[in-house]
Coordinates of C-alpha atoms in Angstrom, one line a residue:
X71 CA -4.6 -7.3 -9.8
X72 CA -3.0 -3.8 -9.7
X73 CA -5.1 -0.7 -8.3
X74 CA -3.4 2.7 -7.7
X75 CA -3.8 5.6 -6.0
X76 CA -3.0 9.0 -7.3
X77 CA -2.0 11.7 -4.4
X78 CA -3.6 15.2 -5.5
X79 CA -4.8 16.5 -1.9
X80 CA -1.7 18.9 -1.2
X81 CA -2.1 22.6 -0.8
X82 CA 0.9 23.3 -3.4
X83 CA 2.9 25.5 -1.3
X84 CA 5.8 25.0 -3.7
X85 CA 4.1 25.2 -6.6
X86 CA 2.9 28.8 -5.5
X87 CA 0.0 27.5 -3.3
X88 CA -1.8 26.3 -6.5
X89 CA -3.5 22.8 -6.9
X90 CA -0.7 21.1 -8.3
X91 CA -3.3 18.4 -10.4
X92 CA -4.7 21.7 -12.2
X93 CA -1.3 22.8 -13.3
X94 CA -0.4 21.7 -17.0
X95 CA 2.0 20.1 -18.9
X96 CA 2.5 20.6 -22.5
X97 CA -1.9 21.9 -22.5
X98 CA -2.9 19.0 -20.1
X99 CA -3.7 19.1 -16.2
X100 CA -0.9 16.2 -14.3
X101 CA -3.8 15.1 -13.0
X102 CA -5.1 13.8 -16.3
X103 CA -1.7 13.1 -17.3
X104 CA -1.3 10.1 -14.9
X105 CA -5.3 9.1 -15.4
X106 CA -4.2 9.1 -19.1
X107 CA -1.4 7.1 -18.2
X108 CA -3.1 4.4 -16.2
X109 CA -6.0 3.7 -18.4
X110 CA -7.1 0.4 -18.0
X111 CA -6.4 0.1 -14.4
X112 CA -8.9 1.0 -10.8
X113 CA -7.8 4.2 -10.3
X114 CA -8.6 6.2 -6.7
X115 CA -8.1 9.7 -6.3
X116 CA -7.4 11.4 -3.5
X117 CA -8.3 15.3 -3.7
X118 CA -10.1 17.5 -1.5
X119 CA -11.0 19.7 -4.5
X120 CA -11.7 17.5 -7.9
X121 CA -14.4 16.1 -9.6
X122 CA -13.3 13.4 -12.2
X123 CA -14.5 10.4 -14.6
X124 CA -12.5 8.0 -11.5
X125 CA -13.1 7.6 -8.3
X126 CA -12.6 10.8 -5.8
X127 CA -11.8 10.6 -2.1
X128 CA -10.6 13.1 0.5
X129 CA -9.1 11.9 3.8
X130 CA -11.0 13.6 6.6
X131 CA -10.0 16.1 7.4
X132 CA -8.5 17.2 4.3
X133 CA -4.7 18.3 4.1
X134 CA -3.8 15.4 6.2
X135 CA -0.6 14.6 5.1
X136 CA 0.6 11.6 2.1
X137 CA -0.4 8.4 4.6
X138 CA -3.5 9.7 5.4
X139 CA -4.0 10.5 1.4
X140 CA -3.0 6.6 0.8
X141 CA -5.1 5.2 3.9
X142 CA -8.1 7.3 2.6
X143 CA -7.5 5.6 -0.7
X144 CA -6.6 2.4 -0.1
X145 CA -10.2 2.4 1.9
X146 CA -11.9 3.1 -1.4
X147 CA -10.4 0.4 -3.5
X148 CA -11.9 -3.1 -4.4
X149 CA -9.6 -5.9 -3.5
X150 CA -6.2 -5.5 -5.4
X151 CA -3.6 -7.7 -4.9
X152 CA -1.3 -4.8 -6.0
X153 CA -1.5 -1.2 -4.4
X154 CA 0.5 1.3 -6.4
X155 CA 0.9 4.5 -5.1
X156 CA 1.8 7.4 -7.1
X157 CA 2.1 11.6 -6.8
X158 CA 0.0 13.8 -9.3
X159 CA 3.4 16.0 -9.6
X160 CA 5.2 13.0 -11.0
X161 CA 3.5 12.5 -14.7
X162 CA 6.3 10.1 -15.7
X163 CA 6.0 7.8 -12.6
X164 CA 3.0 5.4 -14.3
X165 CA 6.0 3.6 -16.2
X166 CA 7.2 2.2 -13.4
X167 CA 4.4 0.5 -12.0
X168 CA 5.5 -2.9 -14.4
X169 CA 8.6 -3.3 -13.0
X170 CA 7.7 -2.5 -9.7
X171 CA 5.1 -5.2 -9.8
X172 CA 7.7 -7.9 -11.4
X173 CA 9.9 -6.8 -8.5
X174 CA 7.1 -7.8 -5.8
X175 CA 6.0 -11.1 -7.9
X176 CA 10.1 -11.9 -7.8
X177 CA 10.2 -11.4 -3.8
X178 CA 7.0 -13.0 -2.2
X179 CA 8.2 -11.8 1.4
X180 CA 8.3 -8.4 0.5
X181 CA 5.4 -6.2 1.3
X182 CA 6.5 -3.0 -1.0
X183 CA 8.4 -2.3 -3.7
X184 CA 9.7 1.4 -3.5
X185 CA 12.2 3.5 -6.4
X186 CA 15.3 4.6 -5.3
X187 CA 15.5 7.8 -7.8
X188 CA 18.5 8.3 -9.7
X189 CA 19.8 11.1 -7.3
X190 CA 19.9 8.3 -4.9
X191 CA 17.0 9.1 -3.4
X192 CA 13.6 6.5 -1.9
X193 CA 10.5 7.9 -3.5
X194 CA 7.7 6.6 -1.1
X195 CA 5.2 8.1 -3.3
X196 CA 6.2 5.9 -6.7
X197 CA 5.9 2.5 -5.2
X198 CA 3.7 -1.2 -5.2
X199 CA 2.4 -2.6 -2.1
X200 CA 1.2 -6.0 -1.4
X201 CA -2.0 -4.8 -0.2
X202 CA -1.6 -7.0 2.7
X203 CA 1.7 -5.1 3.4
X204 CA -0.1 -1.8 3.7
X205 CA -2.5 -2.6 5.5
X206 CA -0.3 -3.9 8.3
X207 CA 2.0 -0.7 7.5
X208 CA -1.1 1.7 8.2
X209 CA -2.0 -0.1 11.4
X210 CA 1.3 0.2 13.3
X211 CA 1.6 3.9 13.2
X212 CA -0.3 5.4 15.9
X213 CA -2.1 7.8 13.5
X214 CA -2.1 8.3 9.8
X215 CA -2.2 12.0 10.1
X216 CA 0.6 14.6 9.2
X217 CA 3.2 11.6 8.7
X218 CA 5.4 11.4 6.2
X219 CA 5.4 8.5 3.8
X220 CA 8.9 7.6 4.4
X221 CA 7.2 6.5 7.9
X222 CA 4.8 4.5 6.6
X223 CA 7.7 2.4 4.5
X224 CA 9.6 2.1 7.9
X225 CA 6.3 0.3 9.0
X226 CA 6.6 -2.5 6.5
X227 CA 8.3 -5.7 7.6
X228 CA 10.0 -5.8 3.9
X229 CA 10.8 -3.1 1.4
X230 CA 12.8 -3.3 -1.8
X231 CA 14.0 -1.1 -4.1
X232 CA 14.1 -0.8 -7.7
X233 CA 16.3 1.5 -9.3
X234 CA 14.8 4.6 -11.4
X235 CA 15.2 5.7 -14.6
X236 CA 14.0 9.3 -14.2
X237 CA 10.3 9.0 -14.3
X238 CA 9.9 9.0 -10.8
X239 CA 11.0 12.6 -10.9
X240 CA 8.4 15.0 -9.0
X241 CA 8.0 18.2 -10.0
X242 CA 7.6 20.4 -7.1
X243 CA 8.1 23.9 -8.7
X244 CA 6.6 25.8 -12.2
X245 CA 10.3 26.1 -13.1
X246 CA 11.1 22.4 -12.4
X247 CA 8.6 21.2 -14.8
X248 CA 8.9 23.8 -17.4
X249 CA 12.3 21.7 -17.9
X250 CA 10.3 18.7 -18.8
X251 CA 7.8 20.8 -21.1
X252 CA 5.4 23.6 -21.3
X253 CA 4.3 24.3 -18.1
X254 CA 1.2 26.5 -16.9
X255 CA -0.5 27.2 -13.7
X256 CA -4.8 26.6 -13.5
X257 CA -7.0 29.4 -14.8
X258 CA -8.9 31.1 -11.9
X259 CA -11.8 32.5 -12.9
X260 CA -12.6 36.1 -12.7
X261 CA -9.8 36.8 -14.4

């Protein structure tokens, strides 16, 4: 069984220093994008700052970096076989999830199956891990704090790659996604 785990809890300094799950593509937030996306599967959250129809966690404290996002996550789930880890700014990335799951299925020793974008490029935050495999991953680093997640793959005993297709593109910028459609940042209100 496949559960996933959406990143949302960055501070968006790219995207302005807005909440990048708030910001829309073509009139809807990313962050309901990928829900939208995943229906039919567990889905965790992890936001300091959203309330949803899923689950929400923060890792404590917030702003603690991608691995201690997917350790606070990975804490809420049931018992997946399947961990997929995905990033809110990446509303494409849910497509992938199949064929990173046949990938794992087609290599039992492998704890995580991770996209190698088509700039060449591993994306640690569009992956499937044996949730075995992270577990063991998230206990050998010292802390799960302010690490990247490209650490946290270096943890696992076995990681293969799958080749993208262009929906593991992230979108770290207004002007990166208004290439991919109509882009607008969150209302604040007051004004």
């Amino acid at each position: 069984m496949l559960q996933v785990i959406v990143l949302a809890g960055g501070r968006g300094a790219r995207m302005g220093g807005v909440d990048k799950a708030q910001v829309t593509l073509d009139g809807v937030r990313l962050v309901d994008h990928l829900i939208g996306a995943l229906a039919g599967l567990p889905v965790v959250v992890v936001s300091p700052h959203l309330s949803l129809d899923v689950p929400v966690v923060s890792e404590d404290p917030p702003f603690g970096g991608p691995v201690a996002g997917i350790a606070a996550g990975a804490a809420a789930l049931e018992s997946p076989e399947f961990v997929g880890v995905l990033s809110v700014d990446a509303p494409d990335s849910p497509a992938l999830l199949p064929l990173l799951v046949h990938a794992l299925r087609a290599d039992p020793e492998a704890d995580v199956a991770v996209v190698r974008s088509t700039d060449g490029q591993v994306q640690p935050l569009c992956a499937v891990w044996r949730v075995g495999g992270l577990r063991r991953s998230l206990a050998r680093l010292d802390t799960v704090r302010d690490q990247a997640a490209k650490k946290l793959l270096r943890a696992a005993d076995r990681v293969i790659e799958v080749p993208g297709d262009g929906a593991e593109r992230d979108y770290d910028t207004l002007a990166e996604l208004q290439r991919r459609g109509s882009a607008g940042l969150p209302r604040v209100s007051g004004r």
